[in-house]
Amino acid sequence: MILSIKDLTVSHGEKTIVDKVSLTIDKGEWFALVGQSGSGKTMLSQAIGQLLGPNLSASGSVNYQGANILVRPKTEMNELRGKAISYIFQDYHGSFTPFLTIQQHMDEYLQTHGVKEKQKRNSMIIEALESVGLDDSFVKRYPFQLSGGQLQRASIALALLLEPDILIADEATTALDSVSAHRILSLLQELQQKTGCAILFITHDWRHVVRYADKIAVMKDGKVIETGTKQKLVHQPEHAYTKQLIQAAPTLPMRVREVSKS
Amino acid sequence: MTVIEINHLKKSYNPDKLAVNDVSLSIEEGESLGLVGESGCGKSTLARCLLGVERVDGGSITFNEKPLANANRKDLRDYRRNVQTVFQNPTASLNPKLKIKDSLLDPYLQFQNELQLEHFHFTSKQAFVEQLLEIVELPKELGDRYPHELSGGQKQRVTIARAISIEPKLIVLDEPTASLDVLSQGAILELLATLQKSLGMSYLFISHDLAAVYQLCQRIAVMKDGELLDMFQKEDIYNSRRHEYTKELIGIF
């Protein structure tokens, strides 16, 4: 077990957005959190890294390496974020500063986390970009010179730079077309197998879940209504809402064996 | 009967590259044709040419057997009425200052003198709006609301109601479900299928989602880098003669 969430509640004044959610994520697994917009899945993911806005408060516990990180002081949390827990967001333009090159972003990231030697930083950057299929010509480019898929690759490279234990991907492919999305997710799967990090994968698209996830939790109105292995949730969903989500995503029919037409 | 025919269409925004490169296709009456491809493949550019918001750089578009290039004002007006559109972003498609009922009435009021409606009946503005809201399964009271008071899925239903209100021959659907929540996506696809059955218009359904296209369309065209690579009846999707790129797309879903 790498992360264990117990009775996590996020509220905005009187209003409860995430309602006593408990989940455990094991080492190296792909954990999918599925739900409609407004179900609270993003708030849950942001509470984990203490990224919630000032008007939101979180209670309960998020246990990482035996301690509740919800109550970690800010400075210690800064060290943890990026090194142990990192994020990829839906809005890839918002993830980058427009006037910094890709290299400058990654260099800052490494410096913040204490990689002192410039040469080492440079080689790490080039290696990380290479691992997501971006050659060294991308190093000096600005974010606007990259396509959406390329930017999302760069943010994966950034997020995996320090080999975190858990990567939180919040609708990381929702803004991309399905071809680019598929390429990004296969890449993520490949890198996961290489680095062994766990992925908390937040999505509303059941088709991605079916293909990549090991475990699934379905969220509705701030609560986790059903959770289990992929096998169980895909083939024997108990909750009517889970069935509804499965049916809503269009799929191609099962491939019928080709009859030779010659 | 063929509703629209596109022949060797070309469009470019910069001299080195054609955004739409020699594309030919046609859509029959009552048919829905799906156009699939990834971002930047030229599918939306093709739609914009079809809608007349872009000038074409080569080739022709023929509507009702009349080429658009030598259409007069009356023909063009007729074309505008008969080719309606639903875009990806319903919020941007509705005037925020107009009540839903006024947005819904606008096309009818523009064309009322030359319209002969078959399915809808105009007795009063109120009744017409209610009729439209009902067919897209929205409550009547929404007519008096403003767009910001509706959800994304509801707004997209309004833009669909507006598109069908003057009974066009063809509706160009440019990623109509891409900005919607997963449950609304499924519901909108079902609604579009039902409307086509009852009203009989044709669709050009543009999407990167092959499975959604498969659900709604009878025929599927695949575009990449401005070119039309493949076109087939949906039953033939698993045929071994499919283009390699089509097979790659199929593998994703």
Tab-separated table of C-alpha atoms in Angstrom, chain A residues 35-37 176-180 182-183 204-205 207 211 241 244-245 248-256 258 261, chain B residues 38-39 180-183 185-186 189 208-212 214-215 236-240 245 248-253:
chain	number	residue	atom	x	y	z
A	35	GLY	CA	-17.333	10.034	-12.188
A	36	GLN	CA	-19.267	12.813	-13.868
A	37	SER	CA	-18.303	16.474	-13.696
A	176	LEU	CA	-6.957	15.813	-26.400
A	177	ASP	CA	-8.483	14.014	-29.359
A	178	SER	CA	-8.878	10.287	-28.905
A	179	VAL	CA	-5.869	9.355	-31.030
A	180	SER	CA	-3.477	11.564	-29.077
A	182	HIS	CA	-4.524	6.862	-26.655
A	183	ARG	CA	-0.869	7.537	-27.429
A	204	HIS	CA	-15.083	10.274	-16.914
A	205	ASP	CA	-14.374	8.086	-19.924
A	207	ARG	CA	-13.297	3.276	-22.238
A	211	ARG	CA	-8.225	-0.546	-21.116
A	241	TYR	CA	-25.080	4.365	-11.684
A	244	GLN	CA	-25.243	3.840	-16.547
A	245	LEU	CA	-21.662	5.115	-16.894
A	248	ALA	CA	-23.013	5.961	-21.818
A	249	ALA	CA	-19.619	5.567	-23.480
A	250	PRO	CA	-20.062	4.494	-27.093
A	251	THR	CA	-18.018	1.462	-28.100
A	252	LEU	CA	-17.412	-0.469	-31.279
A	253	PRO	CA	-19.150	-3.839	-31.484
A	254	MET	CA	-17.159	-6.965	-30.711
A	255	ARG	CA	-15.117	-7.905	-33.678
A	256	VAL	CA	-16.756	-10.704	-35.608
A	258	GLU	CA	-13.646	-12.100	-40.664
A	261	LYS	CA	-14.846	-12.529	-49.000
B	38	GLU	CA	-7.452	13.515	-35.106
B	39	SER	CA	-6.952	17.195	-34.257
B	180	LEU	CA	-20.130	17.491	-22.712
B	181	ASP	CA	-20.103	15.285	-19.676
B	182	VAL	CA	-20.063	11.556	-20.355
B	183	LEU	CA	-23.719	10.924	-19.505
B	185	GLN	CA	-22.776	12.661	-24.502
B	186	GLY	CA	-24.674	9.399	-24.704
B	189	LEU	CA	-26.187	10.861	-29.528
B	208	HIS	CA	-12.440	12.192	-33.346
B	209	ASP	CA	-14.440	9.534	-31.564
B	210	LEU	CA	-14.805	6.612	-33.938
B	211	ALA	CA	-17.126	4.750	-31.579
B	212	ALA	CA	-19.536	7.699	-31.370
B	214	TYR	CA	-20.148	4.310	-35.470
B	215	GLN	CA	-23.156	4.618	-33.204
B	236	ASP	CA	-17.486	-3.003	-43.339
B	237	ILE	CA	-15.520	-1.510	-40.477
B	238	TYR	CA	-13.663	-4.760	-39.803
B	239	ASN	CA	-13.085	-5.537	-43.466
B	240	SER	CA	-9.461	-6.390	-44.144
B	245	TYR	CA	-4.743	4.197	-40.443
B	248	GLU	CA	-5.071	1.949	-36.105
B	249	LEU	CA	-8.113	4.025	-35.114
B	250	ILE	CA	-10.212	0.917	-34.637
B	251	GLY	CA	-7.513	-0.483	-32.370
B	252	ILE	CA	-7.963	2.434	-30.002
B	253	PHE	CA	-11.618	1.786	-29.278
